[in-house]
XYZ file of C-alpha atoms in Angstrom:
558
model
C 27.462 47.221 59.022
C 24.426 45.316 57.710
C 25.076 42.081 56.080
C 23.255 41.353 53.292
C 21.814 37.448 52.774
C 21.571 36.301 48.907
C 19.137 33.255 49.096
C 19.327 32.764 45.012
C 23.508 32.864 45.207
C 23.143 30.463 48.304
C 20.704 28.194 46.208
C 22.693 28.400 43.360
C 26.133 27.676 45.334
C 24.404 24.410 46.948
C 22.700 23.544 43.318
C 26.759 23.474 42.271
C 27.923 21.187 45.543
C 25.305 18.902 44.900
C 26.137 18.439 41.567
C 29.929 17.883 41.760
C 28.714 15.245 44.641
C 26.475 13.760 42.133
C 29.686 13.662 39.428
C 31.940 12.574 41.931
C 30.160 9.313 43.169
C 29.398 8.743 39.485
C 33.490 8.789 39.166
C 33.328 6.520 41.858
C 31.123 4.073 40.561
C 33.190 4.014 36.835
C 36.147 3.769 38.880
C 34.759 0.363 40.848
C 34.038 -1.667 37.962
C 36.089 -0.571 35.013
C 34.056 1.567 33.322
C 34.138 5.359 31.939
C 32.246 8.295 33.487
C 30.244 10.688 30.722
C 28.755 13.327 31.162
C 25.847 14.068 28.111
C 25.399 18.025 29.215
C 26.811 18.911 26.257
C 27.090 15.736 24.341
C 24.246 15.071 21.167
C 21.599 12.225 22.142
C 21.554 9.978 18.864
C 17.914 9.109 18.372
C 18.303 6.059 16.817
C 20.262 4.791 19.661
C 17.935 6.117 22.202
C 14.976 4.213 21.168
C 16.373 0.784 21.021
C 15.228 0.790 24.761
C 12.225 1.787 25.310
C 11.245 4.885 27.328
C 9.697 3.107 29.936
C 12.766 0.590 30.596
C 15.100 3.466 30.631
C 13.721 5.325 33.205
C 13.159 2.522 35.290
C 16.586 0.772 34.458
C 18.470 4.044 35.045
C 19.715 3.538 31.209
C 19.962 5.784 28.217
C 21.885 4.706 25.011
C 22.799 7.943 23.478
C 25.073 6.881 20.681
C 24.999 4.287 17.596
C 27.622 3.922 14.833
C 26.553 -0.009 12.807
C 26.105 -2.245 15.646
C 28.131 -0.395 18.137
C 25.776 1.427 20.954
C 27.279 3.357 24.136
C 24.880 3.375 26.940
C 24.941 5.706 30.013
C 23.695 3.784 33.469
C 23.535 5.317 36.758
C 25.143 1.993 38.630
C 25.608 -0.935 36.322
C 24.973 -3.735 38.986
C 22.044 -2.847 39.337
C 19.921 -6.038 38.091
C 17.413 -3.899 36.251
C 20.029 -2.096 34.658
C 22.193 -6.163 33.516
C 18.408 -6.958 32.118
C 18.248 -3.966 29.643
C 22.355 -4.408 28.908
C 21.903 -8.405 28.403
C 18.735 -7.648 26.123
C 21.103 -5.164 23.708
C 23.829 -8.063 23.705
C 21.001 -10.593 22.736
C 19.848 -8.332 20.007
C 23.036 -8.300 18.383
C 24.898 -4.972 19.752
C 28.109 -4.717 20.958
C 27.554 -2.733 23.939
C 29.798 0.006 25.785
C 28.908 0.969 29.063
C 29.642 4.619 30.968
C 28.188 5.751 34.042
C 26.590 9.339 34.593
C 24.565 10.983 36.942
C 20.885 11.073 37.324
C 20.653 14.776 35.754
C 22.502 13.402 32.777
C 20.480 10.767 32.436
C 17.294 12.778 32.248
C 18.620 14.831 29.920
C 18.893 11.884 27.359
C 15.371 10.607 28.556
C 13.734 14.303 27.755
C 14.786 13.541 23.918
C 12.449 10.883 23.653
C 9.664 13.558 23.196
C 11.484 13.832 19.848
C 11.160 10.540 18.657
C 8.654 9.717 15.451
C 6.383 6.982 15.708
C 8.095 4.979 13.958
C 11.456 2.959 13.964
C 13.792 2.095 11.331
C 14.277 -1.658 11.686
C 16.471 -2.997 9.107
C 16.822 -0.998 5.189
C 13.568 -0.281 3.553
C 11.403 -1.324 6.760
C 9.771 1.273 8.730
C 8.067 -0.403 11.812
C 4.871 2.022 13.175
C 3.812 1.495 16.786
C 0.401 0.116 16.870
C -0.492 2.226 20.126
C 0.295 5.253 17.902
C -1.529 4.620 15.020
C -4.459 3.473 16.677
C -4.100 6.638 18.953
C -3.820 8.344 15.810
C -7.157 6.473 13.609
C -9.260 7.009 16.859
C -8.654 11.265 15.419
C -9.189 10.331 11.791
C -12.439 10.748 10.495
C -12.239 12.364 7.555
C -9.684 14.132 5.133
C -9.948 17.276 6.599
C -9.104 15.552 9.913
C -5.599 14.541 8.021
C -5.344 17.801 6.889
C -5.340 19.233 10.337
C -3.059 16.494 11.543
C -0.732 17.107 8.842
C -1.297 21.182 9.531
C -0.436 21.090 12.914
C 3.500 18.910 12.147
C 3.974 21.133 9.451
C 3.622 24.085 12.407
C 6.675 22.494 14.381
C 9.775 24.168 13.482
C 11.935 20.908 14.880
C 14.320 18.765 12.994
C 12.156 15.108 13.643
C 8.870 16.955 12.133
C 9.512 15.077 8.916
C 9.429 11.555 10.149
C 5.953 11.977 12.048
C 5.139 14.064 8.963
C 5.817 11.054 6.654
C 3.917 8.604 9.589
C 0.378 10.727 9.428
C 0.802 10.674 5.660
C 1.151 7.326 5.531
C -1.281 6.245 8.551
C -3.821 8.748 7.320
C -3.887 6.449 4.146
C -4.402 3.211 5.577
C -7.249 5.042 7.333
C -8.888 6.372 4.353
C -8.204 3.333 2.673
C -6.100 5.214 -0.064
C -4.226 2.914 -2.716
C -1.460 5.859 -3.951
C -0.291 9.028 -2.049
C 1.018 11.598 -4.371
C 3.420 14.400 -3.638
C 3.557 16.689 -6.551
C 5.952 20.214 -6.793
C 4.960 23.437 -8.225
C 6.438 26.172 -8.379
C 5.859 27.471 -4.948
C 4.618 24.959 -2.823
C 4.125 21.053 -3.067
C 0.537 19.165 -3.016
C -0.500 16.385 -1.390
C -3.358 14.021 -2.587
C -4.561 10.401 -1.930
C -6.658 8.100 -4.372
C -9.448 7.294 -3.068
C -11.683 4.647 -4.748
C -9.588 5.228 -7.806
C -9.949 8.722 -8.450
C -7.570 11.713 -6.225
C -8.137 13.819 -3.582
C -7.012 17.121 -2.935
C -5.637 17.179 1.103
C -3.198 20.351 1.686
C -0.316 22.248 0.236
C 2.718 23.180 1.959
C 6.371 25.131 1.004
C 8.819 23.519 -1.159
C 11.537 23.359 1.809
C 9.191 20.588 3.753
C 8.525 18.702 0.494
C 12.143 18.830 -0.433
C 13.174 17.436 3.557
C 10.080 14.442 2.694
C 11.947 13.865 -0.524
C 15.393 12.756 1.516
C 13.792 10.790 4.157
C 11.584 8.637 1.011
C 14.903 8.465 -0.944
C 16.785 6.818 2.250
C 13.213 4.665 3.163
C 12.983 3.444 -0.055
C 16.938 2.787 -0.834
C 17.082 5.570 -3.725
C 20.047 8.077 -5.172
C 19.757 11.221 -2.862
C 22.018 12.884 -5.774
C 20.070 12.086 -8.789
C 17.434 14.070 -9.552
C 17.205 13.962 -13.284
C 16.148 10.190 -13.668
C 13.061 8.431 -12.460
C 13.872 5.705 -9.676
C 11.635 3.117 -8.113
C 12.123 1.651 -4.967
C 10.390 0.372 -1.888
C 9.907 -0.141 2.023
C 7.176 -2.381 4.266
C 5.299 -0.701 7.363
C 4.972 -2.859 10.033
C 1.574 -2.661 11.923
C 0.309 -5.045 14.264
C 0.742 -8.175 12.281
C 0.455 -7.329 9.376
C 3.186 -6.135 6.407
C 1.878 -3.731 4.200
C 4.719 -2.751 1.167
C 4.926 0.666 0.251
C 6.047 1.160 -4.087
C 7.581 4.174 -4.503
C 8.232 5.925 -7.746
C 10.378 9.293 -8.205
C 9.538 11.010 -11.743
C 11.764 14.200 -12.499
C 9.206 17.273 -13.510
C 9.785 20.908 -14.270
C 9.752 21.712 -10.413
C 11.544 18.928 -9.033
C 10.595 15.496 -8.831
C 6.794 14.242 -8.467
C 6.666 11.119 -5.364
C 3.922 8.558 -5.702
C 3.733 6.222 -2.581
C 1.573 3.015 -4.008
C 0.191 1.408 -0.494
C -0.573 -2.731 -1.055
C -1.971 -3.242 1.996
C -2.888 -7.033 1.978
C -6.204 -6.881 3.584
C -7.756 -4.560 0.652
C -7.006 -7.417 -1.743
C -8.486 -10.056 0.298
C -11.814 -10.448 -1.616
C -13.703 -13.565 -1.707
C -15.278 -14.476 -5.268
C -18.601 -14.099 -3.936
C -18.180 -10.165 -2.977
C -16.015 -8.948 -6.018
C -19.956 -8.183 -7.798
C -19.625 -10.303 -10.395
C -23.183 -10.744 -11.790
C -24.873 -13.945 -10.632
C -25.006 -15.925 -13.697
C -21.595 -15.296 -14.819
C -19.970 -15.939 -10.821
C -22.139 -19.672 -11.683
C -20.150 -20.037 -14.952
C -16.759 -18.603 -13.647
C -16.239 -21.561 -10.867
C -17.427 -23.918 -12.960
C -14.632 -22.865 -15.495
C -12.372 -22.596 -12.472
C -13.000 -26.177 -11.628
C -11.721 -27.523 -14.624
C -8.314 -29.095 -14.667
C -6.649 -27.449 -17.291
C -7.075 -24.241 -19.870
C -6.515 -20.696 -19.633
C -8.780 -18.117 -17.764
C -7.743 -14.408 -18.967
C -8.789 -11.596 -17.312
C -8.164 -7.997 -19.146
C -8.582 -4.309 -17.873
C -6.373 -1.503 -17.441
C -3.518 -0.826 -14.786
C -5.511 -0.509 -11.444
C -8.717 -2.284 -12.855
C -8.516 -4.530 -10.080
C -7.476 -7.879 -12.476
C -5.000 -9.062 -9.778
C -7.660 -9.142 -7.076
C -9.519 -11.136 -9.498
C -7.137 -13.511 -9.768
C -6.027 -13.747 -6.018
C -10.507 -14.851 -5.468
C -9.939 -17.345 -7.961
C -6.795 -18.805 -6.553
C -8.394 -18.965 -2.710
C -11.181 -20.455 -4.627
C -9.488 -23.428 -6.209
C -7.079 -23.987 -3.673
C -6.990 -27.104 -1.787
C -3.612 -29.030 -0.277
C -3.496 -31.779 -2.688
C -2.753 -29.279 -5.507
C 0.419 -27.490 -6.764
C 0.040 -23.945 -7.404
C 2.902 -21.141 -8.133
C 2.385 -17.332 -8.952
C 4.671 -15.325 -10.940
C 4.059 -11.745 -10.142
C 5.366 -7.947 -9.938
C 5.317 -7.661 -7.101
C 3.146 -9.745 -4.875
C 0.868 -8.000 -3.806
C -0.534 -10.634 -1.335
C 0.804 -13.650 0.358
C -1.271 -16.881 -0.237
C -0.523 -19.606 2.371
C 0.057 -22.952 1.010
C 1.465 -21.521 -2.323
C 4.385 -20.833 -3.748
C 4.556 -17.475 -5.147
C 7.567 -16.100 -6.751
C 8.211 -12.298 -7.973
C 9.810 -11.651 -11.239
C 13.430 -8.815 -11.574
C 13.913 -7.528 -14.630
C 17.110 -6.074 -13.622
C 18.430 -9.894 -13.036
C 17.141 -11.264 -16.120
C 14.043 -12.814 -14.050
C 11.199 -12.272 -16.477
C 7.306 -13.179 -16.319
C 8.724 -15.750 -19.512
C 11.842 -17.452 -17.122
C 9.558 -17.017 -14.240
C 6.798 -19.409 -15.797
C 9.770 -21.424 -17.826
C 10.885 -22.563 -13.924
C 7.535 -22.794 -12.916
C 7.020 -25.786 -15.480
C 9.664 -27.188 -14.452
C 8.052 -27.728 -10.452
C 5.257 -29.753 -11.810
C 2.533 -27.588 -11.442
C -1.295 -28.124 -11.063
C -2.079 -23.898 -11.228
C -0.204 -21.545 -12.329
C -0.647 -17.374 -12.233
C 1.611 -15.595 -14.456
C 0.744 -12.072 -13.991
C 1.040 -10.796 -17.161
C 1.491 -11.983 -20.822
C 3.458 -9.012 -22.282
C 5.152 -10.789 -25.253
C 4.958 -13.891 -28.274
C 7.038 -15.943 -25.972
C 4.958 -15.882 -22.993
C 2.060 -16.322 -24.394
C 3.072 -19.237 -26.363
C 4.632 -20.534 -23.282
C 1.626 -20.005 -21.123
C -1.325 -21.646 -24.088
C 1.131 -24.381 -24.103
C 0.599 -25.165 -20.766
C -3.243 -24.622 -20.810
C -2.745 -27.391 -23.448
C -0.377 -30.157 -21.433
C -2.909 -30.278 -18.343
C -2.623 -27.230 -16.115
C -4.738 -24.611 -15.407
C -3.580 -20.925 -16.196
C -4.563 -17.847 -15.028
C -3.338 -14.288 -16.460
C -3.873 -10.939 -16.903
C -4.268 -8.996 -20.740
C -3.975 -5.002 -21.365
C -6.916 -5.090 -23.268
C -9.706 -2.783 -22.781
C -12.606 -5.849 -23.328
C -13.079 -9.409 -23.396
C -13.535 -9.648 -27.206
C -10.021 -7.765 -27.373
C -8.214 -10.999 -26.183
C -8.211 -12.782 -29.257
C -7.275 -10.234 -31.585
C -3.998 -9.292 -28.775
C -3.227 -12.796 -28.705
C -2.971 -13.329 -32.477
C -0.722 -9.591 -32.667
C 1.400 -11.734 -29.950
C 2.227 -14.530 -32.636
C -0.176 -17.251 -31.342
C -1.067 -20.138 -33.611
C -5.245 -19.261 -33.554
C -5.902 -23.422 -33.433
C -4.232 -23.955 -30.190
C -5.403 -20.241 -28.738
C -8.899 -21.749 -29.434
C -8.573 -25.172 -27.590
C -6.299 -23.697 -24.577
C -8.583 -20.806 -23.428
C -11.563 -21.383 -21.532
C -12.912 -18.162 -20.824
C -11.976 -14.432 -21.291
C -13.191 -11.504 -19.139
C -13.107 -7.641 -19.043
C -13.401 -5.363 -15.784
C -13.280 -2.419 -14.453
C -13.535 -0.551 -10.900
C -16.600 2.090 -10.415
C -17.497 3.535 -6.518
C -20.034 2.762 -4.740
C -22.534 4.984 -3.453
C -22.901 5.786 -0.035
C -25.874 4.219 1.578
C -25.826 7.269 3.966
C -26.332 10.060 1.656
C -27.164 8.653 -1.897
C -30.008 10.781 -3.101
C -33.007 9.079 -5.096
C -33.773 10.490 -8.881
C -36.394 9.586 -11.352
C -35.034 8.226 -14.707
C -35.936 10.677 -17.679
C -34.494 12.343 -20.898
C -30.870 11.006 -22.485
C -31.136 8.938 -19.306
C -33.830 6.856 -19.815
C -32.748 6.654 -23.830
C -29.557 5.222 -22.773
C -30.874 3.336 -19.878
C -34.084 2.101 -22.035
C -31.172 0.822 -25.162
C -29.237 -1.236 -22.916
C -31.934 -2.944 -20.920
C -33.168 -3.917 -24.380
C -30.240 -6.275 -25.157
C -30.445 -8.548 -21.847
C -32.007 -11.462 -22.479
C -33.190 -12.384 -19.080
C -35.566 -9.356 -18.263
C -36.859 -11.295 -14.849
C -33.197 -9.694 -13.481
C -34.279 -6.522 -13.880
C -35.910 -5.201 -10.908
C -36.902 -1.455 -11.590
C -36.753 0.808 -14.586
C -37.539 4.445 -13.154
C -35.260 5.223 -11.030
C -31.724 5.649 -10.193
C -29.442 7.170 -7.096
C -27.469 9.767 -7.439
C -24.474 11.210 -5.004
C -24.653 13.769 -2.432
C -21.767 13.639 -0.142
C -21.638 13.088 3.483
C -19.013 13.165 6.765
C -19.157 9.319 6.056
C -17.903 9.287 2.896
C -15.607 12.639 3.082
C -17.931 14.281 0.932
C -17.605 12.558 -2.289
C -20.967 10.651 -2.107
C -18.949 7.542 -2.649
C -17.612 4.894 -0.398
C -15.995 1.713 -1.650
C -15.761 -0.159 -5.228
C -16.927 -2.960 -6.808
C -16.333 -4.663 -9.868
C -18.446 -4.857 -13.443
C -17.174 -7.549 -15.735
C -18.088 -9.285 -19.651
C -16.810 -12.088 -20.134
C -16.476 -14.778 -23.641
C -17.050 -18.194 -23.542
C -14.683 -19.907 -25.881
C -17.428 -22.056 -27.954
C -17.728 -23.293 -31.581
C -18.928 -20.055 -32.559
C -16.420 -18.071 -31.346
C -13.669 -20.556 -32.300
C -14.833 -20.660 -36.036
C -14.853 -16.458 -35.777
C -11.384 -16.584 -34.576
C -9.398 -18.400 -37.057
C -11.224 -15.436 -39.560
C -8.440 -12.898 -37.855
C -11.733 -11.177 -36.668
C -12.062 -7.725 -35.219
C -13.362 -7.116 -31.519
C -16.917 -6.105 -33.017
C -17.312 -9.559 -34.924
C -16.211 -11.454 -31.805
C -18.791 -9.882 -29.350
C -21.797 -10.207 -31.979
C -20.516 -14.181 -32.154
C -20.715 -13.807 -28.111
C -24.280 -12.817 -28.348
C -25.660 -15.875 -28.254
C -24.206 -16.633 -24.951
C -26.515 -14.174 -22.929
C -23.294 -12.867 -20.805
C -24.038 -9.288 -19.916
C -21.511 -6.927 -21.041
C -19.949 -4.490 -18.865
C -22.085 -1.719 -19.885
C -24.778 -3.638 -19.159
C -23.743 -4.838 -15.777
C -23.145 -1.659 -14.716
C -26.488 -0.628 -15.896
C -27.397 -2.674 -13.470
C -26.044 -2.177 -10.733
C -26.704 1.766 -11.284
C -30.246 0.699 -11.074
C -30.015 -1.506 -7.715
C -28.372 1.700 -6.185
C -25.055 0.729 -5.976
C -23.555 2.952 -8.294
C -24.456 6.112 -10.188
C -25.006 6.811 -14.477
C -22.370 9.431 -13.946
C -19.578 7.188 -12.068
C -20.373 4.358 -14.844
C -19.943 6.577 -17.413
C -16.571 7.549 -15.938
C -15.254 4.046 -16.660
C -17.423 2.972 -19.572
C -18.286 4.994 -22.303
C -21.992 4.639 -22.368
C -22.420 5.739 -25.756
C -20.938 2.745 -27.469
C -23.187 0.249 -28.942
């Protein structure tokens, strides 16, 4: 009789002893100091638990925490005397967990550690805060070159049929637009599929589509980010988080409109380093920059600034602040939100929903004795009167209008209620802006000025009084597109601004309840260049194009 040898039962049979030996002195262990024994074979590995150690110190502490409920984390250890395994324990205590300990074997253990392949980039640190490793994200700009890189990023997540797709989903969305240096991310539903675009330089970007179940799981995880209803769909909600990266805090505005599809998810990035401008590189022509810090300078008055939503008036106001600022003055900032922490001043954000208005905002702020103060918008009679009031008892004021020019301040102001002799001896100077892109200095294409063009061109030069400024008269740049500048021929804004005087002319005009033309023909005089003209330009110098001007100015107006 032949006996027959099974190597793969005899394997298979050891495999078993070896593992019951393995369970057994982990028994032991539990046994000698007063712990449990696990084992995670068949147990779920919490995420969140798992990555409040990092991978590295798991492995090499013989640790895994593989469950959280609040505060309360258990953690797995192969032999908890072990002094690298007290150090990882000790640092969970110190941050504030309460800490139950188990032992398990070494096969147990790994299976926790292979989970940490399924861990996002990012971590959620407290509510509303999403902390992004920097490793990752610079691992991650070091791909990103251009939208289409994003797009394959985004492509390749969207691939992964795995539960923890949708956090590194929402990550490359996100990181992709700090790297583009996009201000809004919109998510928008149709009826089959959802779209994804960025502003870029003020004006959106197609990147990808994908199906309605991914947008509806990116939906869930904004809702939770951002503190929101998950079970209201039929109102609009606003909420918010911060990313964390390196050092800095960037805050991320979310807005939730309901649509015919479901609701449409706009992501508004203030990342503080794109509002950092110094006076000097916001474009503001050079004779009017000379007149602006000298108005600056003075103690008291009001310095309005007007535009549209997202004409850039608060990065305006943020040069002029770093301007002025000096540490024997007092200045406070009443804003929604702030956008940008100023060292050295005290800056204070205004809820609606608590009664905490831009008028009892700057009502306290009066009240602190003030040098400066920014009030970042003058949306009613009360306010206003408020805020020329204190241009008139010795402080300086800074605001923002919705006005579309600078002529349009006086007429708003007087529809707000305000007595026309003290508007005319608390403002100082009123501005206009707006936001066009620059062209790309790797592409931009050179064209010879001729037809409507030069008509239009020729009619606006005419009106400057200071024709030394103007440096060239036949020719323009146009936009090509380039790998530089994703293709849109632009890269980067810049500013073109008007701005009023307030003057004897203008002050006599005003208490006539004038109309925007008959203020800017009493403005004439003054030699400012309008914003049509500044932008004129600049299309001439090559930083801009006729076409992108005429996108934000209509060019036609006399």
């Amino acid at each position: 009789m032949t006996i027959q040898f099974d190597e793969d039962k005899q394997k298979q049979k050891l495999e078993e002893w070896r593992k019951k030996e393995e369970e057994d002195f982990a028994k032991i262990i539990a046994e000698k100091y007063g712990v449990e024994y696990i084992s995670l074979a068949l147990m779920p590995i919490n995420t969140d638990a798992l990555r409040l150690i990092k991978e590295e110190t798991a492995r090499r502490a013989g640790v895994a925490a593989f469950n959280l409920v609040g505060k309360k984390v258990q953690v797995a250890v192969i032999s908890p005397a072990a002094e690298e395994t007290k150090t990882a324990l000790k640092a969970l205590t110190e941050a504030g967990f309460f800490v139950t300990v188990f032992t398990a074997t070494g096969e147990s253990l790994a299976k926790a550690w292979s989970h940490y392949k399924e861990l996002s980039y990012s971590t959620e640190s407290t509510a509303g805060a999403l902390d992004v490793s920097s490793d990752e994200i610079a691992a991650f700009l070091g791909k990103v070159h251009s939208i289409s890189d994003i797009a394959k990023l985004i492509e390749g997540i969207l691939a992964e049929k795995k539960s923890y797709r949708i956090s590194r989903l929402i990550e490359i969305i996100l990181a992709g637009a700090l790297a583009t240096k996009a201000s809004d991310v919109h998510i928008e539903p149709e009826e089959d599929y959802a779209r994804l675009r960025y502003r870029l330089d003020g004006v959106l970007n197609d990147i990808l589509k994908f199906d309605k179940e991914t947008y509806a799981l990116i939906n869930s995880r904004i809702k939770l980010l951002s503190g929101l209803k998950l079970n209201v769909k039929t109102e609009a909600q606003d909420g918010r988080f911060s990313v964390k990266i390196n050092e800095d805090d960037i805050e991320i505005r979310t807005s939730l409109l309901p649509g015919a599809y479901s609701e449409s998810i706009v992501m508004r990035i203030l990342n503080p380093k794109s509002i950092a401008v110094p006076i000097e590189e916001l474009g503001i022509e050079p004779k009017l920059l000379a007149t602006l810090e000298h108005e600056i300078a003075k103690p008291y008055g009001m310095i309005l600034t007007t535009g549209p939503t997202g004409s850039g008036k608060t990065t305006t106001l943020y040069a002029f602040l770093r301007k002025v600022h000096t540490a024997d003055i007092k200045i406070i900032t009443i804003e929604d939100p702030i956008e940008y922490h100023l060292p050295g001043i005290v800056q204070t954000q205004t809820n609606v929903e608590k009664g905490y208005s831009f008028l009892e905002g700057l009502r306290s702020a009066l009240r602190q004795d003030p040098d400066i103060i920014m009030v970042g918008e003058i949306r009613d009679n009360e306010t206003a009167e408020i805020a020329v009031n204190a241009a008139l008892t010795g402080h300086l004021v800074f605001s923002t209008l919705h006005t579309n020019t600078a002529a349009g301040t006086f007429p708003r102001l007087i529809d707000l209620g305000v007595n026309v002799k003290t508007m005319s001896s608390a403002i100082n100077v009123s501005m206009a802006q707006r936001l066009v892109r620059k062209l790309c200095v790797e592409c931009r294409k050179e064209a010879t000025i001729a037809g409507k063009e030069k008509i239009l061109i020729d009619n606006a030069l005419a009106l400057i009084k200071n024709k030394a400024t103007i440096a060239n008269r036949t020719k323009m740049w146009i936009e090509v597109g380039c790998d530089a500048c994703n293709h849109t021929g632009f890269k980067g804004r810049i500013g073109i601004y008007e701005a009023i005087l307030m003057n004897e002319a203008i002050e006599a005009v005003v208490r006539q309840n004038p109309s925007e033309r008959e203020i800017q023909k009493a403005a004439l005089p003054q030699g400012i260049l309008t914003m049509k003209e500044d932008g004129i330009m600049k299309v001439l110098a090559g930083v801009t194009s006729l076409k992108e001007l005429g996108r934000v100015v209509d060019l036609e107006k006399e």
